[in-house]
Amino acid sequence: MNAGKSTTLLQSDYNYNERGMDTLLYSPVVDNRSGVRTISSRIGLESPAVGFSADTDILADVSGKIASNSNIKCILVDEAQILTELQVKELCKVCDTYNIPVMCYGIRTDFRGELFSGSMHLLAYADNLVELKTICEYENCTRKATMVARFVDGELVTEGEKVFIGGDNYKVYCRKHHRKITGLI
């Protein structure tokens, strides 16, 4: 939502690679904006990624990849809000078993202000949380944006599927203006 999550993820990937360390990048297969299994940022950076869906056994996948490449030193996950509870727990096991960092990038809540399952479990189990900040898109507001509103064909949407991929369909607002625009909270 214009906070630079994917850019920051790709910068972390670059930093590890520049120091001769390999990384594993994961992206949900439902996010096919730049092609399936690709993480890209609005500023033009991109990198291939391993696709995951709700039935992906991330622990087994990572374990297999580490068994064949002991130089993997970090796991990076884009759109982490889409992870399942089990996948979040598997990523915790990866971190604890292999003693390598797992860095997840995503948003907390959907367009209705409700937590995503992946985000809820990351909030519960993460060792560390770092918030990337962006500014409310309402007129001249300079408050921190913490909420997203969904638009389809330019019209505000307040009902629908929880997961609907597409950066051009969302705008970010502070809670005050999200409430004013959507009437949801």
Coordinates of N, CA, C and O in Angstrom, one line a residue, residues 81-180:
Q81 N 0.4 -11.6 4.9 CA -1.0 -11.7 5.5 C -1.7 -12.9 5.0 O -2.7 -13.3 5.6
I82 N -1.3 -13.4 3.8 CA -2.0 -14.5 3.2 C -1.6 -15.9 3.8 O -2.2 -16.9 3.5
L83 N -0.5 -15.9 4.5 CA -0.1 -17.1 5.2 C -1.2 -17.7 6.1 O -2.0 -16.9 6.6
T84 N -1.2 -19.0 6.2 CA -2.2 -19.6 7.1 C -1.5 -19.7 8.5 O -0.3 -19.4 8.7
E85 N -2.3 -20.0 9.5 CA -1.8 -20.1 10.9 C -0.7 -21.2 10.9 O 0.4 -21.0 11.5
L86 N -0.9 -22.3 10.3 CA 0.1 -23.4 10.2 C 1.4 -22.9 9.5 O 2.5 -23.2 10.0
Q87 N 1.3 -22.2 8.5 CA 2.4 -21.7 7.8 C 3.3 -20.7 8.6 O 4.5 -20.8 8.6
V88 N 2.6 -19.9 9.4 CA 3.3 -19.0 10.3 C 4.1 -19.8 11.3 O 5.2 -19.6 11.6
K89 N 3.4 -20.9 11.9 CA 4.1 -21.7 12.9 C 5.2 -22.5 12.2 O 6.3 -22.7 12.8
E90 N 5.1 -22.9 10.9 CA 6.2 -23.6 10.2 C 7.4 -22.6 10.0 O 8.5 -23.0 10.2
L91 N 7.1 -21.4 9.8 CA 8.2 -20.4 9.6 C 8.9 -20.2 10.9 O 10.1 -20.0 11.0
C92 N 8.1 -20.2 12.0 CA 8.7 -20.1 13.4 C 9.7 -21.3 13.6 O 10.8 -21.1 14.1
K93 N 9.2 -22.5 13.2 CA 10.1 -23.7 13.3 C 11.3 -23.6 12.4 O 12.4 -24.0 12.8
V94 N 11.2 -23.0 11.2 CA 12.4 -22.8 10.4 C 13.4 -21.9 11.1 O 14.6 -22.2 11.2
C95 N 12.9 -20.8 11.6 CA 13.8 -19.9 12.3 C 14.5 -20.5 13.5 O 15.7 -20.4 13.7
D96 N 13.7 -21.3 14.3 CA 14.3 -21.9 15.5 C 15.1 -23.1 15.2 O 16.1 -23.3 15.9
T97 N 14.8 -23.9 14.2 CA 15.5 -25.1 13.9 C 16.8 -24.8 13.1 O 17.9 -25.3 13.5
Y98 N 16.8 -23.9 12.2 CA 18.0 -23.6 11.4 C 18.7 -22.3 11.8 O 19.8 -22.0 11.2
N99 N 18.2 -21.6 12.8 CA 18.8 -20.4 13.3 C 19.1 -19.4 12.2 O 20.2 -18.8 12.2
I100 N 18.1 -19.2 11.4 CA 18.2 -18.2 10.3 C 17.0 -17.3 10.4 O 15.9 -17.7 10.8
P101 N 17.2 -16.0 10.1 CA 16.0 -15.1 10.1 C 15.0 -15.4 9.1 O 15.3 -15.8 8.0
V102 N 13.7 -15.2 9.5 CA 12.6 -15.2 8.6 C 12.0 -13.9 8.7 O 11.5 -13.4 9.7
M103 N 11.9 -13.1 7.5 CA 11.4 -11.8 7.5 C 10.1 -11.8 6.6 O 10.2 -12.1 5.5
C104 N 9.0 -11.4 7.3 CA 7.7 -11.4 6.6 C 7.2 -10.0 6.4 O 7.3 -9.2 7.3
Y105 N 6.7 -9.7 5.2 CA 6.3 -8.4 4.8 C 4.8 -8.5 4.4 O 4.5 -9.3 3.5
G106 N 4.0 -7.7 5.0 CA 2.6 -7.7 4.6 C 1.8 -6.6 5.3 O 2.4 -5.8 6.0
I107 N 0.5 -6.7 5.2 CA -0.4 -5.7 5.9 C -1.1 -6.4 7.0 O -1.3 -7.6 7.0
R108 N -1.6 -5.6 8.0 CA -2.3 -6.2 9.2 C -3.7 -6.5 8.9 O -4.2 -7.6 9.2
T109 N -4.4 -5.6 8.3 CA -5.9 -5.7 8.1 C -6.3 -5.6 6.7 O -5.7 -5.0 5.8
D110 N -7.5 -6.1 6.5 CA -8.1 -6.0 5.2 C -8.9 -4.6 5.0 O -8.8 -3.8 5.9
F111 N -9.6 -4.5 3.9 CA -10.3 -3.2 3.6 C -11.4 -2.9 4.6 O -11.9 -1.8 4.7
R112 N -11.8 -3.9 5.4 CA -12.8 -3.6 6.4 C -12.3 -3.4 7.8 O -13.0 -3.2 8.8
G113 N -10.9 -3.4 7.9 CA -10.3 -3.2 9.2 C -10.1 -4.5 10.0 O -9.8 -4.4 11.2
E114 N -10.4 -5.6 9.4 CA -10.3 -6.9 10.1 C -8.9 -7.6 9.8 O -8.4 -7.5 8.7
L115 N -8.4 -8.2 10.9 CA -7.1 -8.8 10.8 C -7.1 -10.0 9.7 O -8.1 -10.7 9.7
F116 N -6.0 -10.1 9.0 CA -5.8 -11.3 8.2 C -5.3 -12.4 9.1 O -4.6 -12.1 10.1
S117 N -5.6 -13.6 8.8 CA -5.1 -14.7 9.6 C -3.6 -14.7 9.7 O -3.1 -14.9 10.8
G118 N -2.9 -14.6 8.6 CA -1.5 -14.6 8.7 C -0.9 -13.5 9.5 O 0.0 -13.7 10.3
S119 N -1.5 -12.3 9.4 CA -1.0 -11.2 10.2 C -1.3 -11.4 11.7 O -0.5 -11.1 12.5
M120 N -2.5 -11.9 12.0 CA -2.8 -12.1 13.4 C -1.8 -13.1 14.0 O -1.3 -12.8 15.1
H121 N -1.4 -14.1 13.3 CA -0.5 -15.1 13.9 C 0.9 -14.6 13.9 O 1.7 -14.9 14.8
L122 N 1.3 -13.8 12.9 CA 2.6 -13.2 13.0 C 2.7 -12.2 14.1 O 3.7 -12.1 14.8
L123 N 1.6 -11.4 14.4 CA 1.6 -10.5 15.5 C 1.8 -11.3 16.8 O 2.4 -10.9 17.8
A124 N 1.2 -12.5 16.9 CA 1.3 -13.3 18.1 C 2.7 -14.0 18.3 O 3.2 -14.1 19.4
Y125 N 3.3 -14.4 17.2 CA 4.5 -15.3 17.3 C 5.8 -14.6 16.9 O 6.9 -15.1 17.2
A126 N 5.8 -13.5 16.3 CA 7.0 -12.9 15.8 C 7.9 -12.4 16.9 O 7.4 -11.9 18.0
D127 N 9.2 -12.6 16.7 CA 10.2 -12.1 17.7 C 10.3 -10.6 17.7 O 10.6 -9.9 18.7
N128 N 10.1 -10.0 16.5 CA 10.3 -8.6 16.3 C 9.3 -8.1 15.3 O 9.0 -8.8 14.3
L129 N 8.7 -6.9 15.5 CA 7.9 -6.3 14.5 C 8.4 -4.9 14.1 O 8.8 -4.1 15.0
V130 N 8.5 -4.6 12.8 CA 8.9 -3.3 12.3 C 7.8 -2.8 11.4 O 7.4 -3.4 10.5
E131 N 7.3 -1.6 11.8 CA 6.3 -1.0 11.0 C 6.9 -0.1 10.0 O 7.6 0.8 10.3
L132 N 6.5 -0.3 8.7 CA 6.9 0.6 7.6 C 5.7 1.6 7.5 O 4.6 1.2 7.5
K133 N 6.1 2.9 7.4 CA 5.0 3.9 7.5 C 4.8 4.6 6.1 O 5.7 4.7 5.4
T134 N 3.6 5.0 5.9 CA 3.2 5.8 4.8 C 2.1 6.8 5.3 O 1.7 6.7 6.4
I135 N 1.8 7.7 4.4 CA 0.9 8.8 4.8 C -0.5 8.6 4.3 O -0.7 8.2 3.1
C136 N -1.5 9.0 5.0 CA -2.9 9.0 4.7 C -3.1 9.7 3.3 O -2.5 10.8 3.1
E137 N -3.9 9.1 2.5 CA -4.2 9.7 1.1 C -5.3 10.7 1.1 O -5.7 11.2 0.1
Y138 N -5.9 11.0 2.3 CA -7.1 11.9 2.3 C -6.6 13.3 2.2 O -5.9 13.8 3.1
E139 N -7.0 14.0 1.2 CA -6.7 15.4 0.9 C -5.4 15.8 1.5 O -4.4 15.3 1.0
N140 N -5.3 16.7 2.5 CA -4.0 17.2 3.0 C -3.7 16.6 4.3 O -2.9 17.1 5.1
C141 N -4.2 15.4 4.6 CA -3.9 14.7 5.9 C -2.4 14.3 5.9 O -1.9 13.7 4.9
T142 N -1.7 14.5 7.0 CA -0.4 14.0 7.1 C -0.2 12.9 8.2 O 0.9 12.6 8.6
R143 N -1.3 12.4 8.6 CA -1.2 11.3 9.6 C -0.7 10.0 9.0 O -0.8 9.8 7.8
K144 N -0.3 9.2 9.9 CA 0.2 7.8 9.5 C -1.0 7.0 9.0 O -2.0 6.9 9.6
A145 N -0.8 6.4 7.8 CA -1.9 5.6 7.2 C -1.8 4.2 7.9 O -0.7 3.6 7.9
T146 N -2.9 3.7 8.4 CA -2.9 2.4 9.1 C -4.0 1.5 8.5 O -4.1 0.3 8.9
M147 N -4.8 2.0 7.6 CA -6.0 1.3 7.1 C -6.0 1.4 5.6 O -5.5 2.3 5.0
V148 N -6.6 0.4 5.0 CA -6.8 0.4 3.5 C -8.2 0.4 3.1 O -9.1 -0.2 3.8
A149 N -8.5 1.0 2.1 CA -9.9 1.0 1.5 C -9.8 0.5 0.1 O -8.8 0.7 -0.6
R150 N -10.8 -0.3 -0.3 CA -10.8 -1.0 -1.6 C -11.7 -0.2 -2.5 O -12.8 0.2 -2.2
F151 N -11.2 -0.1 -3.8 CA -11.9 0.6 -4.8 C -11.9 -0.3 -6.0 O -10.9 -0.9 -6.4
V152 N -13.1 -0.5 -6.7 CA -13.2 -1.2 -7.9 C -13.8 -0.3 -9.0 O -14.9 0.3 -8.7
D153 N -13.1 -0.1 -10.1 CA -13.6 0.8 -11.1 C -13.9 2.2 -10.5 O -14.8 2.9 -10.9
G154 N -13.0 2.6 -9.6 CA -13.1 3.9 -9.0 C -14.2 4.1 -7.9 O -14.3 5.1 -7.3
E155 N -14.9 3.0 -7.6 CA -16.0 3.1 -6.6 C -15.6 2.4 -5.4 O -15.0 1.3 -5.4
L156 N -15.8 3.0 -4.2 CA -15.5 2.4 -2.9 C -16.3 1.1 -2.7 O -17.5 1.0 -3.0
V157 N -15.6 0.1 -2.2 CA -16.2 -1.2 -2.0 C -16.1 -1.5 -0.5 O -15.0 -1.4 0.1
T158 N -17.2 -1.9 0.2 CA -17.1 -2.2 1.6 C -17.5 -3.7 1.9 O -17.6 -4.1 3.1
E159 N -17.8 -4.4 0.9 CA -18.1 -5.9 1.0 C -17.3 -6.6 0.0 O -17.0 -6.1 -1.1
G160 N -17.1 -7.9 0.2 CA -16.5 -8.8 -0.8 C -15.5 -9.7 -0.2 O -15.3 -9.8 1.0
E161 N -14.7 -10.4 -1.1 CA -13.7 -11.3 -0.7 C -12.6 -10.6 0.2 O -12.3 -9.5 -0.1
K162 N -12.1 -11.3 1.2 CA -11.1 -10.8 2.0 C -9.8 -10.5 1.2 O -9.2 -9.5 1.3
V163 N -9.4 -11.5 0.3 CA -8.2 -11.3 -0.5 C -8.6 -11.0 -1.9 O -9.3 -11.7 -2.5
F164 N -8.1 -9.8 -2.3 CA -8.3 -9.3 -3.7 C -7.1 -8.6 -4.0 O -6.8 -7.5 -3.6
I165 N -6.2 -9.2 -4.8 CA -4.9 -8.7 -5.1 C -5.0 -7.6 -6.2 O -5.7 -7.7 -7.2
G166 N -4.3 -6.5 -5.9 CA -4.2 -5.5 -6.9 C -4.0 -4.1 -6.3 O -4.9 -3.6 -5.6
G167 N -2.7 -3.6 -6.3 CA -2.4 -2.4 -5.7 C -3.1 -1.2 -6.2 O -3.3 -0.2 -5.4
D168 N -3.6 -1.2 -7.4 CA -4.3 0.0 -7.9 C -5.8 0.0 -7.4 O -6.5 1.0 -7.6
N169 N -6.2 -1.0 -6.7 CA -7.5 -1.1 -6.2 C -7.6 -0.6 -4.8 O -8.7 -0.7 -4.2
Y170 N -6.6 -0.1 -4.2 CA -6.5 0.2 -2.8 C -6.0 1.6 -2.6 O -5.1 2.1 -3.3
K171 N -6.5 2.3 -1.5 CA -5.9 3.5 -1.1 C -5.7 3.4 0.4 O -6.4 2.7 1.1
V172 N -4.7 4.1 1.0 CA -4.4 4.0 2.4 C -4.9 5.3 3.1 O -4.7 6.4 2.6
Y173 N -5.4 5.1 4.3 CA -5.9 6.2 5.1 C -5.5 6.0 6.6 O -5.3 4.9 7.1
C174 N -5.5 7.1 7.3 CA -5.5 7.0 8.8 C -6.8 6.5 9.2 O -7.8 6.4 8.4
R175 N -6.9 6.0 10.5 CA -8.2 5.4 10.9 C -9.3 6.4 10.8 O -10.5 6.1 10.4
K176 N -9.1 7.7 11.2 CA -10.1 8.7 11.2 C -10.8 8.8 9.8 O -12.0 8.8 9.6
H177 N -9.9 8.9 8.8 CA -10.4 9.1 7.4 C -11.0 7.8 6.8 O -11.9 7.9 6.0
H178 N -10.4 6.7 7.2 CA -11.0 5.4 6.8 C -12.4 5.3 7.3 O -13.3 4.9 6.5
R179 N -12.6 5.6 8.5 CA -14.0 5.6 9.1 C -14.9 6.6 8.4 O -16.0 6.3 8.1
K180 N -14.4 7.8 8.1 CA -15.2 8.8 7.4 C -15.6 8.3 6.0 O -16.8 8.5 5.6

